Amino acid sequence: MTPDQVEEDAGAERRAGFIGLGLLGLPMATNLIDAGYALTVHNRTASKAAPLVGRGAVLAGHPMEVARPGGVVVTALWDDAAVQSIATPNWLARLTGGLHISTATMLPETSRQLAARHAAAGVGFVEAPIFGRPEAAAARRLAVPYAGAAHDKRRAAPVLKAMGAAELFDLGEAFGAALATKLAGNFMIISAVRTFGEALQMASRAGADPKRVVDMLTSTLFAAPIYQSYGQRLLSGGTGFVSKIPEKDLGLFVETAGPLPTPIASLLQTLVTEQRRA
Amino acid sequence: MTPDQVEEDAGAERRAGFIGLGLLGLPMATNLIDAGYALTVHNRTASKAAPLVGRGAVLAGHPMEVARPGGVVVTALWDDAAVQSIATPNWLARLTGGLHISTATMLPETSRQLAARHAAAGVGFVEAPIFGRPEAAAARRLAVPYAGAAHDKRRAAPVLKAMGAAELFDLGEAFGAALATKLAGNFMIISAVRTFGEALQMASRAGADPKRVVDMLTSTLFAAPIYQSYGQRLLSGGTGFVSKIPEKDLGLFVETAGPLPTPIASLLQTLVTEQRRA
């Protein structure tokens, strides 16, 4: 089978494996079913698959059952270790001629190692980390940077769109580039939100009405989705950081930066850790 | 004269004093002349007034000559001390029944003190700090938050619009509120730019093409003017911070925050000071 035949077959049969039904994975898998995909799904906690099984998805008890020669498997997993634990030599052998699309936010270096292991097994690999909260996944409004070999990205693109990507951004062929974009973006989000919070506290103390400050700034220089949504949350007293994502992603950011100075990322690591422990 | 009569007269005669012909002051004064205002101008370095005098402005050798009873004077000055040095008791006495519009970025507390001094002399005071670079002033695309008594703001609004304010944002009657908005915004700009720079360095080290990273982030979550303009500058190697404004405004921010924690602003103070000294 040539890559093109694989691509056509996949397009024709709209069939995929899906591993990882977390906060983002579940709505993305649901979108695939809505788009007509026949899914074989696996999740560590099998009960989370119930809504998908109710709509015709096949539940696999083991990741091995999700892989088949020439097939497409999406993994929507938490971190490097989780992806590495799925993409074992046996699993890759079973997926030969196929494609693995990984949405996990992990180290660029891990992606490079995984890609080499996939290539050796004759499996394509595409890194496609996801920008968007679960509500955005459900609304098919995700922004997705992706990287990998051109023919693998061509095959991955329709799957990612069916999963809820409103926009795909091609970061090139070098593995790690899409992940670096995601780490850059998450760092920028965390910095923007903490900065906005610090600014509003100062403004309130100086006697300004924080709502008017938010209204002005988010309709002029900071008229961007991230400031508009978090501005409203800050006004109602929350920062929106309730998950472990900020700590994890700042850690990946600093590790990826290596010897480069990361004064802001390092400060934010301290701040989000303090916040979570408070 | 009632305030309404003053307003109509000012509207009818389109006459104003203007003190401070710096990088923002000069294009704003030019805009007033373009709008048909008869200007009396003063600047510490008188030669900077030449282009305005060439277009009919009257050059005043002393700030006292710019003030007249019932008149409007705009000051576009660097800091608290500069505004305080102009708004002396004698100067305010000369401006009785008039209005002073100050565009300086200064402490909210200084504005409250100045406003009280103006009120005691029967002079209106409006704080109207300016968001926008000199190019934006020339293009009449400034965003201007303002605060003060309602009748003073009504009189100030057409002057500010003629000066180049594309949008005016009413921060209320409490003095300091517009200045706090400006300090919040400048802090957020500095944080955004430094954060973006740190993110792009990490992404480049991870093998991503920084141009693609900028393109993606500034067309999705960070699709805001500030990221779009500074993103392009960061790509061409500059951060755009060549003035003393960041250090000055971060100092005002931290001072205004008083006992509140300002971890990000304090870090940025260190970073911009190091950058300027490098």
Coordinates of C-alpha atoms in Angstrom, one line a residue:
Chain A
M1 CA 0.0 0.0 0.0
T2 CA 1.4 3.4 -0.9
P3 CA 0.8 6.4 1.4
D4 CA -1.7 7.8 -1.0
Q5 CA -3.7 4.6 -1.0
V6 CA -3.7 4.6 2.8
E7 CA -4.9 8.2 2.7
E8 CA -7.7 7.5 0.4
D9 CA -8.8 4.4 2.3
A10 CA -8.8 6.3 5.5
G11 CA -10.8 9.1 3.9
A12 CA -13.2 6.6 2.5
E13 CA -13.7 4.5 5.6
R14 CA -13.6 7.3 8.2
R15 CA -12.4 4.9 10.8
A16 CA -10.0 5.7 13.7
G17 CA -8.8 4.6 17.0
F18 CA -8.9 7.0 19.9
I19 CA -7.0 6.7 23.2
G20 CA -7.6 9.1 26.1
L21 CA -11.1 10.3 27.0
G22 CA -10.2 13.1 29.3
L23 CA -11.6 16.7 29.4
L24 CA -10.5 17.4 25.9
G25 CA -10.4 13.8 24.6
L26 CA -14.1 13.0 25.2
P27 CA -15.5 16.0 23.3
M28 CA -13.0 15.5 20.5
A29 CA -13.9 11.8 20.1
T30 CA -17.6 12.8 20.2
N31 CA -16.9 15.3 17.3
L32 CA -15.4 12.4 15.3
I33 CA -18.5 10.3 15.8
D34 CA -20.6 13.3 14.8
A35 CA -18.5 13.5 11.7
G36 CA -19.3 9.9 10.8
Y37 CA -16.2 8.2 12.1
A38 CA -16.3 4.6 13.3
L39 CA -14.3 4.8 16.5
T40 CA -12.5 2.2 18.5
V41 CA -11.8 3.8 21.9
H42 CA -9.7 3.1 24.9
N43 CA -9.5 4.8 28.2
R44 CA -7.8 3.8 31.4
T45 CA -11.1 4.4 33.2
A46 CA -13.3 2.5 30.8
S47 CA -16.6 3.9 32.2
K48 CA -15.8 7.3 30.6
A49 CA -16.3 5.7 27.2
A50 CA -20.0 5.0 28.0
P51 CA -21.4 8.0 26.0
L52 CA -19.4 7.0 23.0
V53 CA -20.2 3.3 23.2
G54 CA -23.8 4.4 23.4
R55 CA -23.3 6.0 20.0
G56 CA -21.7 3.0 18.4
A57 CA -18.0 3.3 19.4
V58 CA -16.3 0.0 20.1
L59 CA -14.6 -0.1 23.5
A60 CA -11.2 -1.7 23.5
G61 CA -9.9 -3.1 26.8
H62 CA -6.3 -2.6 25.8
P63 CA -4.5 0.0 23.7
M64 CA -3.3 -2.9 21.5
E65 CA -6.8 -3.5 20.3
V66 CA -7.0 0.1 19.0
A67 CA -4.1 -0.2 16.6
R68 CA -4.4 -2.0 13.2
P69 CA -2.1 -2.0 10.2
G70 CA -2.5 1.1 8.1
G71 CA -5.0 2.6 10.6
V72 CA -5.1 6.0 12.2
V73 CA -4.9 6.4 16.0
V74 CA -5.4 9.6 17.9
T75 CA -4.0 9.8 21.4
A76 CA -5.2 12.5 23.7
L77 CA -3.1 12.0 26.7
W78 CA -1.8 14.0 29.6
D79 CA 2.0 13.9 29.3
D80 CA 5.2 12.4 27.9
A81 CA 5.1 9.3 30.1
A82 CA 1.5 8.5 29.1
V83 CA 2.3 8.7 25.4
Q84 CA 5.5 6.7 25.8
S85 CA 3.7 4.0 27.7
I86 CA 1.2 3.6 24.8
A87 CA 3.7 3.7 21.9
T88 CA 5.5 0.5 22.8
P89 CA 7.4 -1.5 20.1
N90 CA 4.5 -4.0 20.1
W91 CA 1.9 -1.3 19.6
L92 CA 3.9 0.3 16.9
A93 CA 4.4 -3.0 15.1
R94 CA 0.6 -3.5 15.1
L95 CA 0.1 0.0 13.6
T96 CA 2.6 -0.5 10.8
G97 CA 1.8 1.6 7.7
G98 CA -0.5 3.6 9.9
L99 CA -0.5 7.0 11.6
H100 CA -0.4 8.1 15.2
I101 CA -1.7 11.6 15.9
S102 CA -0.7 12.8 19.4
T103 CA -2.4 15.8 21.0
A104 CA -0.5 15.6 24.3
T105 CA 1.4 18.7 25.4
M106 CA 4.9 17.3 26.1
L107 CA 8.6 18.1 25.6
P108 CA 9.6 18.8 22.0
E109 CA 12.5 16.4 22.7
T110 CA 10.1 13.6 23.6
S111 CA 8.3 14.1 20.3
R112 CA 11.5 13.8 18.4
Q113 CA 12.4 10.5 20.1
L114 CA 8.8 9.2 19.6
A115 CA 8.9 10.2 15.9
A116 CA 12.2 8.3 15.4
R117 CA 10.7 5.2 17.1
H118 CA 7.6 5.5 14.9
A119 CA 9.6 5.9 11.7
A120 CA 11.7 2.8 12.5
A121 CA 8.4 0.8 12.8
G122 CA 7.0 2.2 9.6
V123 CA 4.4 4.3 11.4
G124 CA 3.8 8.0 10.7
F125 CA 3.7 10.4 13.6
V126 CA 2.1 13.9 13.9
E127 CA 2.3 16.1 16.9
A128 CA -0.9 18.2 17.2
P129 CA -1.2 19.8 20.6
I130 CA -4.5 21.5 21.2
F131 CA -5.3 25.1 22.1
G132 CA -8.7 25.4 23.6
R133 CA -10.8 24.5 26.6
P134 CA -13.3 21.7 26.7
E135 CA -16.1 24.1 25.8
A136 CA -14.1 25.1 22.7
A137 CA -13.6 21.4 21.8
A138 CA -17.4 20.8 22.0
A139 CA -18.0 23.9 19.9
R140 CA -15.4 22.8 17.4
R141 CA -13.4 26.0 17.9
L142 CA -10.0 24.6 18.7
A143 CA -6.8 26.1 17.3
V144 CA -4.3 23.3 16.5
P145 CA -0.6 23.7 15.5
Y146 CA 0.8 20.6 14.0
A147 CA 4.1 19.2 12.8
G148 CA 5.4 16.1 11.0
A149 CA 6.1 14.8 7.6
A150 CA 4.0 16.4 4.8
H151 CA 2.2 13.3 3.8
D152 CA 1.4 12.4 7.4
K153 CA 0.0 15.9 8.0
R154 CA -2.1 15.6 4.8
R155 CA -3.6 12.5 6.3
A156 CA -4.0 14.0 9.8
A157 CA -5.6 17.2 8.7
P158 CA -9.1 15.9 8.0
V159 CA -9.1 13.9 11.2
L160 CA -8.0 17.0 13.2
K161 CA -10.7 19.1 11.6
A162 CA -13.3 16.5 12.3
M163 CA -12.1 16.5 15.9
G164 CA -12.9 20.2 16.3
A165 CA -10.0 22.1 14.9
A166 CA -11.4 25.3 13.5
E167 CA -8.0 26.3 12.4
L168 CA -4.9 24.2 11.7
F169 CA -1.4 25.8 11.7
D170 CA 1.3 24.0 9.9
L171 CA 4.5 24.4 11.9
G172 CA 6.6 22.5 9.4
E173 CA 8.3 19.1 9.3
A174 CA 10.6 19.4 12.3
F175 CA 9.2 17.5 15.3
G176 CA 8.9 19.7 18.4
A177 CA 7.9 22.9 16.5
A178 CA 4.2 22.5 17.2
L179 CA 4.8 21.5 20.8
A180 CA 7.1 24.6 21.2
T181 CA 4.3 26.7 19.9
K182 CA 1.9 25.2 22.4
L183 CA 4.3 25.7 25.3
A184 CA 4.9 29.3 24.1
G185 CA 1.2 29.9 24.0
N186 CA 0.4 28.4 27.3
F187 CA 3.2 30.4 29.0
M188 CA 1.9 33.5 27.4
I189 CA -1.6 32.8 28.6
I190 CA -0.5 32.2 32.2
S191 CA 1.6 35.4 32.1
A192 CA -1.2 37.4 30.6
V193 CA -3.7 36.3 33.2
R194 CA -1.4 36.8 36.2
T195 CA -0.3 40.1 34.8
F196 CA -3.9 41.2 34.2
G197 CA -4.8 40.2 37.8
E198 CA -1.9 42.2 39.2
A199 CA -2.9 45.2 37.1
L200 CA -6.5 45.1 38.2
Q201 CA -5.5 44.9 41.9
M202 CA -3.3 48.0 41.5
A203 CA -6.1 49.8 39.6
S204 CA -8.7 49.0 42.2
R205 CA -6.5 50.2 45.0
A206 CA -6.0 53.5 43.1
G207 CA -9.8 53.9 43.0
A208 CA -10.5 52.8 39.5
D209 CA -13.6 50.7 38.7
P210 CA -12.0 47.5 37.5
K211 CA -14.9 46.8 35.1
R212 CA -14.2 50.0 33.3
V213 CA -10.5 49.2 33.2
V214 CA -11.2 45.8 31.7
D215 CA -13.6 47.2 29.2
M216 CA -11.2 49.8 28.0
L217 CA -8.1 47.5 27.8
T218 CA -9.9 44.6 26.2
S219 CA -11.5 46.8 23.5
T220 CA -8.2 48.5 22.5
L221 CA -4.6 47.2 22.9
F222 CA -5.7 43.9 24.5
A223 CA -8.7 43.2 22.3
A224 CA -7.8 39.5 22.1
P225 CA -9.9 36.5 23.1
I226 CA -7.6 35.5 26.0
Y227 CA -7.9 38.9 27.7
Q228 CA -11.6 39.2 27.1
S229 CA -12.4 35.8 28.6
Y230 CA -10.0 36.0 31.5
G231 CA -10.9 39.7 32.1
Q232 CA -14.5 38.7 32.9
R233 CA -13.3 35.9 35.1
L234 CA -10.9 38.1 37.0
L235 CA -13.8 40.6 37.6
S236 CA -15.9 37.8 39.1
G237 CA -13.0 36.9 41.5
G238 CA -11.5 33.9 39.9
T239 CA -8.3 33.4 37.9
G240 CA -9.5 30.3 36.1
F241 CA -6.4 28.3 37.1
V242 CA -7.8 25.3 38.9
S243 CA -5.9 22.5 37.0
K244 CA -2.4 21.3 37.1
I245 CA -1.8 22.4 33.6
P246 CA 0.0 25.7 34.4
E247 CA 2.5 24.0 36.6
K248 CA 3.1 21.2 34.2
D249 CA 3.4 23.4 31.1
L250 CA 5.7 25.9 32.8
G251 CA 7.9 23.1 33.8
L252 CA 8.1 21.9 30.2
F253 CA 8.8 25.4 29.0
V254 CA 11.7 25.9 31.4
E255 CA 13.1 22.5 30.6
T256 CA 12.9 23.1 26.8
A257 CA 14.5 26.5 27.2
G258 CA 17.5 24.8 28.7
P259 CA 20.3 27.2 29.3
L260 CA 18.3 30.2 28.1
P261 CA 17.2 32.6 30.8
T262 CA 13.5 32.3 31.7
P263 CA 13.0 34.9 34.4
I264 CA 9.2 35.3 33.7
A265 CA 8.5 31.6 33.3
S266 CA 10.4 30.8 36.5
L267 CA 8.6 33.5 38.5
L268 CA 5.2 32.2 37.2
Q269 CA 6.2 28.6 38.2
T270 CA 6.6 29.9 41.8
L271 CA 3.4 31.9 41.6
V272 CA 1.1 29.1 40.3
T273 CA 2.6 26.6 42.7
E274 CA 1.9 28.9 45.6
Q275 CA -1.6 29.5 44.3
R276 CA -2.4 25.8 44.0
R277 CA -1.1 25.1 47.5
A278 CA -3.0 28.0 49.0
Chain B
M1 CA -20.2 82.6 33.2
T2 CA -21.8 79.2 33.7
P3 CA -19.9 76.0 32.8
D4 CA -22.2 75.6 29.7
Q5 CA -21.4 79.1 28.5
V6 CA -17.7 78.3 28.9
E7 CA -18.1 75.1 26.9
E8 CA -19.9 76.9 24.1
D9 CA -17.4 79.7 24.0
A10 CA -14.5 77.2 23.8
G11 CA -16.3 75.3 21.1
A12 CA -16.9 78.5 19.2
E13 CA -13.5 79.9 19.4
R14 CA -11.4 76.7 19.1
R15 CA -8.6 78.3 21.1
A16 CA -6.3 76.5 23.5
G17 CA -3.0 76.7 25.2
F18 CA -0.5 73.8 24.8
I19 CA 2.5 73.1 27.0
G20 CA 4.9 70.3 26.2
L21 CA 6.0 69.6 22.6
G22 CA 7.6 66.2 23.1
L23 CA 7.3 63.0 21.0
L24 CA 3.5 62.9 21.7
G25 CA 2.9 66.6 22.4
L26 CA 4.1 67.8 19.0
P27 CA 1.8 65.6 16.8
M28 CA -1.1 66.2 19.2
A29 CA -0.7 70.0 19.0
T30 CA -0.3 69.7 15.2
N31 CA -3.6 67.8 15.1
L32 CA -5.3 70.7 17.0
I33 CA -4.0 73.2 14.5
D34 CA -5.3 70.9 11.7
A35 CA -8.7 70.9 13.4
G36 CA -8.8 74.7 13.3
Y37 CA -7.6 75.5 16.8
A38 CA -5.7 78.7 17.5
L39 CA -2.9 77.6 19.7
T40 CA -0.6 79.4 22.2
V41 CA 2.3 77.0 22.7
H42 CA 5.1 76.7 25.2
N43 CA 8.0 74.3 25.4
R44 CA 11.1 74.3 27.5
T45 CA 13.1 74.0 24.3
A46 CA 11.4 76.7 22.3
S47 CA 12.9 75.6 18.9
K48 CA 10.6 72.5 18.9
A49 CA 7.7 74.9 18.4
A50 CA 9.0 76.1 15.0
P51 CA 6.7 73.8 12.9
L52 CA 3.7 75.0 14.9
V53 CA 4.7 78.7 14.8
G54 CA 5.1 78.3 11.0
R55 CA 1.4 77.3 10.9
G56 CA 0.2 80.2 13.0
A57 CA 0.7 79.1 16.6
V58 CA 1.7 81.8 19.0
L59 CA 4.9 81.0 20.9
A60 CA 4.8 81.8 24.6
G61 CA 8.1 82.3 26.4
H62 CA 6.7 81.3 29.7
P63 CA 3.9 79.0 30.9
M64 CA 2.1 82.0 32.4
E65 CA 1.4 83.4 29.0
V66 CA -0.4 80.3 28.0
A67 CA -3.1 80.6 30.7
R68 CA -6.0 83.0 30.4
P69 CA -9.2 83.2 32.4
G70 CA -11.8 80.7 31.2
G71 CA -9.3 79.2 28.8
V72 CA -8.3 75.6 28.1
V73 CA -4.8 74.5 28.5
V74 CA -3.4 71.1 27.6
T75 CA -0.2 70.0 29.2
A76 CA 1.6 67.0 27.6
L77 CA 4.4 66.6 30.1
W78 CA 6.8 63.8 31.2
D79 CA 6.0 63.3 34.9
D80 CA 4.5 64.4 38.2
A81 CA 7.2 67.0 38.9
A82 CA 6.8 68.6 35.5
V83 CA 3.1 69.0 35.9
Q84 CA 3.5 70.3 39.5
S85 CA 6.0 72.8 38.3
I86 CA 3.6 74.3 35.8
A87 CA 0.4 74.3 37.9
T88 CA 1.7 76.8 40.4
P89 CA -0.7 79.0 42.4
N90 CA 0.0 82.0 40.1
W91 CA -0.6 79.9 37.0
L92 CA -3.9 78.5 38.4
A93 CA -5.0 82.0 39.3
R94 CA -4.4 83.1 35.8
L95 CA -6.5 80.2 34.5
T96 CA -9.4 80.9 36.8
G97 CA -12.7 79.6 35.3
G98 CA -10.7 77.6 32.8
L99 CA -9.7 74.0 32.3
H100 CA -6.4 72.1 32.5
I101 CA -6.2 68.8 30.6
S102 CA -3.1 66.9 31.7
T103 CA -1.9 64.0 29.5
A104 CA 1.1 63.1 31.7
T105 CA 1.4 59.5 33.0
M106 CA 1.9 60.1 36.7
L107 CA 0.8 58.8 40.1
P108 CA -2.9 58.7 40.7
E109 CA -2.2 60.4 44.1
T110 CA -0.5 63.3 42.4
S111 CA -3.6 63.8 40.2
R112 CA -5.8 63.9 43.3
Q113 CA -3.6 66.5 44.9
L114 CA -3.4 68.6 41.7
A115 CA -7.2 68.3 41.2
A116 CA -7.8 69.7 44.8
R117 CA -5.4 72.6 44.1
H118 CA -7.2 73.3 40.8
A119 CA -10.6 73.2 42.5
A120 CA -9.5 75.7 45.1
A121 CA -8.4 78.1 42.4
G122 CA -11.7 77.6 40.4
V123 CA -10.0 75.7 37.6
G124 CA -11.2 72.4 36.2
F125 CA -8.9 69.5 35.9
V126 CA -9.1 66.5 33.7
E127 CA -6.5 63.6 33.7
A128 CA -6.2 62.1 30.2
P129 CA -3.2 59.9 29.8
I130 CA -2.5 58.8 26.3
F131 CA -2.2 55.2 24.9
G132 CA -0.4 55.3 21.6
R133 CA 3.0 55.9 20.1
P134 CA 3.9 59.1 18.2
E135 CA 2.9 57.5 14.9
A136 CA -0.5 56.7 16.3
A137 CA -0.8 60.4 17.5
A138 CA 0.0 61.6 14.0
A139 CA -2.6 59.1 12.6
R140 CA -5.2 60.3 15.2
R141 CA -5.5 56.7 16.5
L142 CA -4.9 57.3 20.2
A143 CA -6.9 55.6 22.9
V144 CA -7.5 57.9 25.8
P145 CA -8.9 57.1 29.2
Y146 CA -10.0 60.2 31.1
A147 CA -11.3 61.1 34.5
G148 CA -12.7 64.2 36.2
A149 CA -15.9 66.1 36.9
A150 CA -18.6 65.5 34.3
H151 CA -18.8 69.1 33.1
D152 CA -15.0 69.3 32.7
K153 CA -14.9 66.1 30.7
R154 CA -17.7 67.4 28.5
R155 CA -15.5 70.4 27.7
A156 CA -12.3 68.3 27.4
A157 CA -13.8 65.6 25.1
P158 CA -13.8 67.7 21.8
V159 CA -10.3 68.9 22.5
L160 CA -9.0 65.4 23.1
K161 CA -10.7 64.2 20.0
A162 CA -9.2 67.0 18.0
M163 CA -5.8 66.1 19.5
G164 CA -6.0 62.6 18.0
A165 CA -8.1 60.5 20.3
A166 CA -9.9 57.9 18.2
E167 CA -11.6 56.6 21.3
L168 CA -12.3 58.2 24.7
F169 CA -12.9 56.0 27.7
D170 CA -14.7 57.6 30.6
L171 CA -13.2 56.2 33.8
G172 CA -15.5 58.2 36.0
E173 CA -15.2 61.2 38.3
A174 CA -12.6 59.9 40.7
F175 CA -9.2 61.4 40.0
G176 CA -6.5 58.7 39.5
A177 CA -8.8 56.2 37.8
A178 CA -7.7 57.1 34.3
L179 CA -4.0 57.1 35.4
A180 CA -4.4 53.8 37.1
T181 CA -5.8 52.4 33.8
K182 CA -2.8 53.8 31.9
L183 CA -0.4 52.3 34.5
A184 CA -2.2 49.0 34.3
G185 CA -2.0 49.1 30.5
N186 CA 1.6 50.0 30.2
F187 CA 2.5 47.3 32.8
M188 CA 0.5 44.8 30.7
I189 CA 2.3 45.9 27.5
I190 CA 5.7 45.5 29.0
S191 CA 4.8 42.2 30.5
A192 CA 3.3 41.0 27.2
V193 CA 6.4 42.0 25.2
R194 CA 8.9 40.5 27.6
T195 CA 6.8 37.3 27.8
F196 CA 6.5 37.1 24.1
G197 CA 10.3 37.5 23.7
E198 CA 11.0 34.8 26.3
A199 CA 8.5 32.5 24.5
L200 CA 10.0 33.0 21.1
Q201 CA 13.5 32.3 22.4
M202 CA 12.4 29.0 23.9
A203 CA 10.5 28.1 20.7
S204 CA 13.5 28.9 18.5
R205 CA 15.8 26.8 20.6
A206 CA 13.2 23.9 20.3
G207 CA 13.6 24.2 16.5
A208 CA 10.4 26.1 15.7
D209 CA 10.4 28.8 13.1
P210 CA 9.6 31.9 15.2
K211 CA 7.8 33.5 12.3
R212 CA 5.3 30.7 12.2
V213 CA 4.9 30.8 16.0
V214 CA 4.2 34.5 15.8
D215 CA 1.8 34.1 12.9
M216 CA -0.2 31.4 14.7
L217 CA -0.4 33.0 18.2
T218 CA -1.2 36.5 16.8
S219 CA -4.0 35.2 14.7
T220 CA -5.7 33.2 17.4
L221 CA -5.5 33.7 21.2
F222 CA -3.3 36.7 21.0
A223 CA -4.9 38.4 18.0
A224 CA -4.5 41.9 19.6
P225 CA -2.7 45.0 18.3
I226 CA 0.0 44.9 20.9
Y227 CA 1.1 41.3 20.1
Q228 CA 0.8 41.8 16.4
S229 CA 3.0 44.9 16.4
Y230 CA 5.6 43.7 18.9
G231 CA 5.6 40.2 17.4
Q232 CA 6.9 41.7 14.2
R233 CA 9.5 43.7 16.1
L234 CA 10.7 40.7 18.1
L235 CA 11.1 38.8 14.8
S236 CA 13.4 41.5 13.5
G237 CA 15.5 41.4 16.6
G238 CA 14.3 44.4 18.6
T239 CA 12.1 44.7 21.7
G240 CA 11.1 48.2 21.0
F241 CA 12.0 49.4 24.5
V242 CA 14.5 52.2 23.9
S243 CA 12.9 54.8 26.1
K244 CA 12.8 55.4 29.8
I245 CA 9.1 54.9 29.8
P246 CA 9.0 51.3 31.0
E247 CA 11.2 52.0 34.0
K248 CA 9.3 55.1 34.9
D249 CA 5.8 53.5 34.6
L250 CA 6.7 50.3 36.4
G251 CA 8.0 52.5 39.2
L252 CA 4.7 54.4 39.3
F253 CA 2.8 51.0 39.2
V254 CA 4.6 49.6 42.1
E255 CA 4.3 52.8 44.1
T256 CA 0.6 52.9 43.5
A257 CA 0.1 49.3 44.4
G258 CA 1.6 50.2 47.8
P259 CA 1.3 47.2 50.1
L260 CA -0.1 44.9 47.4
P261 CA 2.2 42.2 46.1
T262 CA 3.5 43.0 42.7
P263 CA 5.8 40.1 41.8
I264 CA 5.5 40.5 38.0
A265 CA 5.9 44.3 38.0
S266 CA 8.9 44.0 40.3
L267 CA 10.6 41.4 38.2
L268 CA 9.9 43.5 35.1
Q269 CA 11.5 46.6 36.8
T270 CA 14.7 44.5 37.2
L271 CA 14.6 43.3 33.7
V272 CA 14.0 46.6 31.9
T273 CA 16.7 48.3 34.1
E274 CA 19.2 45.6 33.2
Q275 CA 18.2 45.9 29.5
R276 CA 18.7 49.6 29.4
R277 CA 22.1 49.4 31.1
A278 CA 23.2 46.6 28.8

